[in-house]
């Protein structure tokens, strides 16, 4: 049976779905921006906003990049690539003036599709720093099947985010520009999911942070399965 999901199932920002655009009416003809990322293996997707395509054949670990639209309410449509007869998911999205949004598609541990809409609050970092946030699309469970794995995210030896769970999206934090080491650990543990050899799973632990740029680090796949857990880096280009 084909799955169909509505965007409002997983929204972490207030007022984005089906909100009034009255507050934007005094600033007409301004732009808003939307991006789509897929963390679903083995399937590619076509994505439309109303009748405008923002990406075709978007595969596992791929993003459309930001697309610009006039600030108003739209309907997002997600289809299997090349087949627009059956809607996989979507929903209404109110795009506000000069705001940036990302839509993430993933599957939970029960293999059910999930959508997450995140507002990307972009601003220039302090000189000599970049900005990083983490989006957790890895719904990993211990062998008991009843306890979800929570994660802590480190840059170099400093813990930046803790107790991240599936569909969590952190705020941005500033980190020094340069080559940094990423570590993702089991929450409250010294066991590293990314940088220890037993947990590397073909991921690079290094991240090059450019001066005053913003990055989303997207964790996806199963953290307990070799070659499944992955990190993607999305550079936010305004």
Short mmCIF file of N, CA and C in Angstrom, two decimals, residues 30-158:
data_model
loop_
_atom_site.label_atom_id
_atom_site.label_comp_id
_atom_site.label_asym_id
_atom_site.label_seq_id
_atom_site.Cartn_x
_atom_site.Cartn_y
_atom_site.Cartn_z
N UNK A 30 7.52 40.42 -1.94
CA UNK A 30 8.81 40.01 -1.38
C UNK A 30 8.94 38.50 -1.49
N UNK A 31 10.14 38.01 -1.28
CA UNK A 31 10.43 36.61 -1.56
C UNK A 31 10.55 35.79 -0.28
N UNK A 32 10.23 34.50 -0.42
CA UNK A 32 10.46 33.50 0.61
C UNK A 32 11.12 32.31 -0.08
N UNK A 33 11.72 31.40 0.71
CA UNK A 33 12.58 30.37 0.12
C UNK A 33 12.29 29.02 0.77
N UNK A 34 12.29 27.96 -0.05
CA UNK A 34 12.01 26.62 0.46
C UNK A 34 12.96 25.61 -0.17
N UNK A 35 13.37 24.64 0.64
CA UNK A 35 14.31 23.58 0.27
C UNK A 35 13.72 22.24 0.69
N UNK A 36 14.06 21.17 -0.03
CA UNK A 36 13.57 19.83 0.29
C UNK A 36 14.75 18.87 0.36
N UNK A 37 14.75 18.00 1.39
CA UNK A 37 15.80 17.00 1.57
C UNK A 37 15.15 15.64 1.79
N UNK A 38 15.68 14.59 1.11
CA UNK A 38 15.15 13.24 1.26
C UNK A 38 16.14 12.35 2.01
N UNK A 39 15.64 11.68 3.05
CA UNK A 39 16.42 10.68 3.77
C UNK A 39 15.76 9.31 3.66
N UNK A 40 15.11 9.06 2.52
CA UNK A 40 14.44 7.79 2.28
C UNK A 40 15.24 7.00 1.25
N UNK A 41 15.80 5.85 1.63
CA UNK A 41 16.63 5.08 0.69
C UNK A 41 15.80 4.36 -0.36
N UNK A 42 16.40 4.21 -1.54
CA UNK A 42 15.80 3.37 -2.57
C UNK A 42 14.68 3.99 -3.37
N UNK A 43 14.35 5.25 -3.09
CA UNK A 43 13.24 5.92 -3.78
C UNK A 43 13.67 7.33 -4.15
N UNK A 44 13.21 7.81 -5.30
CA UNK A 44 13.44 9.19 -5.69
C UNK A 44 12.10 9.92 -5.78
N UNK A 45 12.14 11.22 -5.57
CA UNK A 45 10.91 12.00 -5.49
C UNK A 45 10.94 13.22 -6.39
N UNK A 46 9.76 13.59 -6.88
CA UNK A 46 9.53 14.87 -7.53
C UNK A 46 8.76 15.75 -6.55
N UNK A 47 9.14 17.02 -6.48
CA UNK A 47 8.54 17.92 -5.49
C UNK A 47 8.05 19.17 -6.20
N UNK A 48 6.80 19.57 -5.90
CA UNK A 48 6.22 20.76 -6.49
C UNK A 48 5.65 21.66 -5.41
N UNK A 49 5.72 22.95 -5.64
CA UNK A 49 5.04 23.95 -4.83
C UNK A 49 3.99 24.58 -5.72
N UNK A 50 2.70 24.33 -5.40
CA UNK A 50 1.61 24.58 -6.33
C UNK A 50 1.95 23.87 -7.65
N UNK A 51 2.10 24.59 -8.73
CA UNK A 51 2.40 23.94 -10.01
C UNK A 51 3.85 24.09 -10.43
N UNK A 52 4.69 24.64 -9.55
CA UNK A 52 6.10 24.87 -9.88
C UNK A 52 6.97 23.76 -9.31
N UNK A 53 7.78 23.15 -10.15
CA UNK A 53 8.71 22.11 -9.70
C UNK A 53 9.89 22.74 -8.98
N UNK A 54 10.26 22.16 -7.82
CA UNK A 54 11.49 22.59 -7.16
C UNK A 54 12.54 21.48 -7.18
N UNK A 55 12.18 20.31 -7.72
CA UNK A 55 13.16 19.24 -7.82
C UNK A 55 12.54 18.00 -8.44
N UNK A 56 13.31 17.31 -9.29
CA UNK A 56 12.87 16.05 -9.87
C UNK A 56 13.92 14.98 -9.60
N UNK A 57 13.46 13.78 -9.31
CA UNK A 57 14.37 12.67 -9.07
C UNK A 57 15.28 12.88 -7.88
N UNK A 58 14.76 13.49 -6.82
CA UNK A 58 15.56 13.76 -5.63
C UNK A 58 15.76 12.44 -4.88
N UNK A 59 17.00 11.99 -4.79
CA UNK A 59 17.31 10.69 -4.20
C UNK A 59 17.76 10.77 -2.76
N UNK A 60 18.20 9.64 -2.27
CA UNK A 60 18.61 9.48 -0.87
C UNK A 60 19.78 10.41 -0.55
N UNK A 61 19.61 11.23 0.47
CA UNK A 61 20.67 12.14 0.87
C UNK A 61 20.84 13.35 -0.02
N UNK A 62 19.84 13.64 -0.85
CA UNK A 62 19.93 14.77 -1.78
C UNK A 62 18.95 15.87 -1.39
N UNK A 63 19.30 17.10 -1.76
CA UNK A 63 18.46 18.27 -1.49
C UNK A 63 18.22 19.05 -2.77
N UNK A 64 17.13 19.79 -2.80
CA UNK A 64 16.82 20.62 -3.96
C UNK A 64 17.58 21.94 -3.93
N UNK A 65 18.02 22.37 -2.75
CA UNK A 65 18.50 23.73 -2.60
C UNK A 65 17.31 24.68 -2.52
N UNK A 66 17.55 25.90 -2.10
CA UNK A 66 16.46 26.85 -1.93
C UNK A 66 15.88 27.29 -3.27
N UNK A 67 14.56 27.40 -3.30
CA UNK A 67 13.85 27.98 -4.43
C UNK A 67 13.02 29.15 -3.93
N UNK A 68 13.00 30.21 -4.71
CA UNK A 68 12.36 31.46 -4.31
C UNK A 68 10.91 31.52 -4.78
N UNK A 69 10.03 31.97 -3.87
CA UNK A 69 8.62 32.18 -4.19
C UNK A 69 8.15 33.48 -3.57
N UNK A 70 7.13 34.06 -4.18
CA UNK A 70 6.48 35.20 -3.56
C UNK A 70 5.92 34.76 -2.20
N UNK A 71 6.01 35.63 -1.22
CA UNK A 71 5.57 35.28 0.13
C UNK A 71 4.04 35.21 0.19
N UNK A 72 3.53 33.98 0.30
CA UNK A 72 2.10 33.74 0.46
C UNK A 72 1.91 32.26 0.76
N UNK A 73 0.67 31.82 0.80
CA UNK A 73 0.37 30.42 1.11
C UNK A 73 0.41 29.56 -0.16
N UNK A 74 1.02 28.37 -0.02
CA UNK A 74 1.14 27.44 -1.14
C UNK A 74 0.76 26.03 -0.67
N UNK A 75 0.65 25.13 -1.65
CA UNK A 75 0.50 23.71 -1.34
C UNK A 75 1.72 22.97 -1.86
N UNK A 76 2.31 22.18 -0.98
CA UNK A 76 3.47 21.35 -1.32
C UNK A 76 3.00 19.97 -1.74
N UNK A 77 3.53 19.46 -2.85
CA UNK A 77 3.18 18.13 -3.35
C UNK A 77 4.45 17.30 -3.51
N UNK A 78 4.42 16.06 -3.00
CA UNK A 78 5.54 15.14 -3.14
C UNK A 78 5.04 13.88 -3.84
N UNK A 79 5.72 13.53 -4.94
CA UNK A 79 5.35 12.36 -5.74
C UNK A 79 6.55 11.44 -5.89
N UNK A 80 6.27 10.16 -6.15
CA UNK A 80 7.34 9.28 -6.61
C UNK A 80 7.83 9.80 -7.95
N UNK A 81 9.14 9.77 -8.16
CA UNK A 81 9.72 10.35 -9.37
C UNK A 81 9.08 9.77 -10.63
N UNK A 82 8.60 10.66 -11.50
CA UNK A 82 8.02 10.24 -12.76
C UNK A 82 6.58 9.79 -12.70
N UNK A 83 5.99 9.75 -11.49
CA UNK A 83 4.61 9.29 -11.34
C UNK A 83 3.84 10.31 -10.51
N UNK A 84 3.11 11.18 -11.18
CA UNK A 84 2.36 12.22 -10.48
C UNK A 84 0.89 11.87 -10.35
N UNK A 85 0.55 10.60 -10.52
CA UNK A 85 -0.84 10.17 -10.39
C UNK A 85 -1.23 9.93 -8.94
N UNK A 86 -0.25 9.63 -8.08
CA UNK A 86 -0.54 9.35 -6.67
C UNK A 86 0.30 10.26 -5.80
N UNK A 87 -0.36 11.04 -4.95
CA UNK A 87 0.34 11.94 -4.04
C UNK A 87 0.93 11.15 -2.88
N UNK A 88 2.23 11.28 -2.67
CA UNK A 88 2.88 10.62 -1.54
C UNK A 88 2.68 11.42 -0.26
N UNK A 89 2.78 12.74 -0.36
CA UNK A 89 2.62 13.59 0.82
C UNK A 89 2.62 15.04 0.43
N UNK A 90 2.40 15.89 1.43
CA UNK A 90 2.40 17.32 1.18
C UNK A 90 1.53 18.04 2.18
N UNK A 91 1.11 19.24 1.83
CA UNK A 91 0.28 20.04 2.71
C UNK A 91 0.46 21.51 2.43
N UNK A 92 -0.32 22.34 3.13
CA UNK A 92 -0.23 23.78 2.96
C UNK A 92 0.97 24.35 3.71
N UNK A 93 1.64 25.27 3.08
CA UNK A 93 2.79 25.95 3.68
C UNK A 93 2.63 27.44 3.44
N UNK A 94 2.66 28.23 4.52
CA UNK A 94 2.63 29.68 4.39
C UNK A 94 4.05 30.20 4.44
N UNK A 95 4.53 30.71 3.32
CA UNK A 95 5.90 31.20 3.21
C UNK A 95 5.91 32.69 3.50
N UNK A 96 6.61 33.07 4.55
CA UNK A 96 6.62 34.46 5.01
C UNK A 96 7.76 35.25 4.39
N UNK A 97 7.59 36.56 4.40
CA UNK A 97 8.56 37.46 3.78
C UNK A 97 9.98 37.23 4.29
N UNK A 98 10.91 36.99 3.37
CA UNK A 98 12.33 36.88 3.68
C UNK A 98 12.63 35.80 4.72
N UNK A 99 11.84 34.72 4.70
CA UNK A 99 12.08 33.58 5.58
C UNK A 99 12.54 32.40 4.72
N UNK A 100 13.30 31.51 5.36
CA UNK A 100 13.86 30.33 4.69
C UNK A 100 13.35 29.08 5.40
N UNK A 101 12.93 28.08 4.62
CA UNK A 101 12.36 26.86 5.17
C UNK A 101 12.99 25.63 4.51
N UNK A 102 13.08 24.55 5.28
CA UNK A 102 13.50 23.26 4.75
C UNK A 102 12.48 22.20 5.13
N UNK A 103 12.14 21.35 4.17
CA UNK A 103 11.24 20.22 4.38
C UNK A 103 12.07 18.95 4.30
N UNK A 104 11.94 18.09 5.32
CA UNK A 104 12.72 16.85 5.39
C UNK A 104 11.77 15.65 5.34
N UNK A 105 12.08 14.70 4.45
CA UNK A 105 11.31 13.47 4.33
C UNK A 105 12.16 12.30 4.80
N UNK A 106 11.62 11.48 5.71
CA UNK A 106 12.36 10.33 6.25
C UNK A 106 11.37 9.22 6.58
N UNK A 107 11.91 8.09 7.04
CA UNK A 107 11.07 7.00 7.54
C UNK A 107 11.42 6.72 8.99
N UNK A 108 10.41 6.44 9.80
CA UNK A 108 10.68 6.08 11.19
C UNK A 108 11.02 4.59 11.28
N UNK A 109 11.24 4.09 12.51
CA UNK A 109 11.69 2.71 12.66
C UNK A 109 10.61 1.70 12.28
N UNK A 110 9.37 2.16 12.14
CA UNK A 110 8.29 1.30 11.65
C UNK A 110 8.11 1.40 10.14
N UNK A 111 9.05 2.08 9.48
CA UNK A 111 9.05 2.21 8.02
C UNK A 111 7.91 3.09 7.50
N UNK A 112 7.45 4.01 8.35
CA UNK A 112 6.37 4.92 7.98
C UNK A 112 6.98 6.28 7.63
N UNK A 113 6.58 6.84 6.49
CA UNK A 113 7.10 8.13 6.06
C UNK A 113 6.72 9.24 7.04
N UNK A 114 7.67 10.14 7.25
CA UNK A 114 7.45 11.29 8.13
C UNK A 114 7.96 12.55 7.44
N UNK A 115 7.26 13.66 7.63
CA UNK A 115 7.68 14.96 7.11
C UNK A 115 7.97 15.90 8.27
N UNK A 116 9.02 16.67 8.10
CA UNK A 116 9.40 17.67 9.10
C UNK A 116 9.64 18.99 8.38
N UNK A 117 9.01 20.05 8.86
CA UNK A 117 9.21 21.39 8.31
C UNK A 117 9.96 22.23 9.33
N UNK A 118 11.06 22.83 8.90
CA UNK A 118 11.93 23.60 9.80
C UNK A 118 12.15 24.98 9.20
N UNK A 119 12.05 26.00 10.03
CA UNK A 119 12.44 27.34 9.58
C UNK A 119 13.93 27.50 9.82
N UNK A 120 14.64 27.88 8.76
CA UNK A 120 16.09 28.11 8.85
C UNK A 120 16.33 29.59 9.14
N UNK A 121 16.61 29.89 10.38
CA UNK A 121 16.77 31.29 10.78
C UNK A 121 18.19 31.74 10.47
N UNK A 122 18.34 32.27 9.26
CA UNK A 122 19.66 32.59 8.74
C UNK A 122 20.06 34.02 9.10
N UNK A 123 21.28 34.15 9.55
CA UNK A 123 21.89 35.45 9.79
C UNK A 123 23.40 35.27 9.71
N UNK A 124 24.10 36.35 9.50
CA UNK A 124 25.55 36.27 9.36
C UNK A 124 26.18 36.02 10.72
N UNK A 125 27.13 35.08 10.75
CA UNK A 125 27.85 34.79 11.99
C UNK A 125 28.87 35.88 12.28
N UNK A 126 29.36 35.88 13.50
CA UNK A 126 30.46 36.75 13.88
C UNK A 126 31.67 36.45 13.01
N UNK A 127 32.43 37.47 12.66
CA UNK A 127 33.64 37.25 11.85
C UNK A 127 34.55 36.24 12.53
N UNK A 128 35.05 35.27 11.73
CA UNK A 128 35.89 34.22 12.27
C UNK A 128 35.13 32.99 12.73
N UNK A 129 33.80 33.02 12.57
CA UNK A 129 32.95 31.90 13.01
C UNK A 129 31.99 31.51 11.88
N UNK A 130 31.50 30.26 11.96
CA UNK A 130 30.40 29.81 11.15
C UNK A 130 29.25 29.43 12.07
N UNK A 131 28.11 29.07 11.47
CA UNK A 131 26.93 28.69 12.26
C UNK A 131 26.53 27.27 11.87
N UNK A 132 26.21 26.45 12.89
CA UNK A 132 25.87 25.04 12.68
C UNK A 132 24.61 24.70 13.46
N UNK A 133 23.75 23.90 12.82
CA UNK A 133 22.66 23.26 13.54
C UNK A 133 22.58 21.81 13.09
N UNK A 134 21.85 20.98 13.84
CA UNK A 134 21.74 19.55 13.55
C UNK A 134 20.27 19.18 13.41
N UNK A 135 19.97 18.37 12.38
CA UNK A 135 18.64 17.81 12.18
C UNK A 135 18.76 16.29 12.31
N UNK A 136 18.00 15.70 13.22
CA UNK A 136 18.10 14.26 13.50
C UNK A 136 16.98 13.52 12.77
N UNK A 137 17.35 12.81 11.70
CA UNK A 137 16.40 11.99 10.95
C UNK A 137 16.69 10.51 11.12
N UNK A 138 17.43 10.16 12.17
CA UNK A 138 17.81 8.77 12.44
C UNK A 138 16.96 8.22 13.58
N UNK A 139 15.94 7.44 13.23
CA UNK A 139 15.06 6.84 14.24
C UNK A 139 15.61 5.47 14.62
N UNK A 140 16.65 5.47 15.44
CA UNK A 140 17.38 4.24 15.79
C UNK A 140 16.95 3.76 17.17
N UNK A 141 16.77 2.45 17.29
CA UNK A 141 16.33 1.85 18.55
C UNK A 141 17.33 0.78 19.00
N UNK A 142 17.48 0.68 20.32
CA UNK A 142 18.29 -0.40 20.88
C UNK A 142 17.66 -1.75 20.54
N UNK A 143 18.42 -2.82 20.76
CA UNK A 143 17.98 -4.16 20.34
C UNK A 143 16.67 -4.58 20.99
N UNK A 144 16.33 -4.00 22.14
CA UNK A 144 15.06 -4.32 22.79
C UNK A 144 13.87 -3.86 21.95
N UNK A 145 14.11 -2.86 21.09
CA UNK A 145 13.04 -2.33 20.25
C UNK A 145 12.11 -1.37 20.94
N UNK A 146 12.36 -1.09 22.22
CA UNK A 146 11.47 -0.21 22.97
C UNK A 146 12.12 1.10 23.39
N UNK A 147 13.44 1.20 23.26
CA UNK A 147 14.15 2.40 23.71
C UNK A 147 14.84 3.07 22.53
N UNK A 148 14.48 4.31 22.30
CA UNK A 148 15.07 5.08 21.20
C UNK A 148 16.45 5.59 21.59
N UNK A 149 17.38 5.55 20.62
CA UNK A 149 18.71 6.10 20.84
C UNK A 149 18.66 7.62 20.78
N UNK A 150 19.15 8.26 21.83
CA UNK A 150 19.32 9.71 21.86
C UNK A 150 20.78 10.03 21.60
N UNK A 151 21.04 11.17 21.00
CA UNK A 151 22.40 11.50 20.56
C UNK A 151 22.86 12.84 21.12
N UNK A 152 24.16 12.92 21.39
CA UNK A 152 24.83 14.18 21.70
C UNK A 152 25.75 14.52 20.53
N UNK A 153 25.82 15.79 20.19
CA UNK A 153 26.64 16.25 19.07
C UNK A 153 27.77 17.13 19.60
N UNK A 154 29.00 16.77 19.20
CA UNK A 154 30.20 17.49 19.64
C UNK A 154 30.90 18.11 18.44
N UNK A 155 31.43 19.31 18.64
CA UNK A 155 32.42 19.89 17.74
C UNK A 155 33.73 19.94 18.50
N UNK A 156 34.76 19.30 17.95
CA UNK A 156 36.02 19.11 18.67
C UNK A 156 35.69 18.42 20.00
N UNK A 157 36.04 18.96 21.12
CA UNK A 157 35.77 18.30 22.40
C UNK A 157 34.60 18.94 23.14
N UNK A 158 33.88 19.84 22.48
CA UNK A 158 32.80 20.57 23.14
C UNK A 158 31.44 20.04 22.70
#
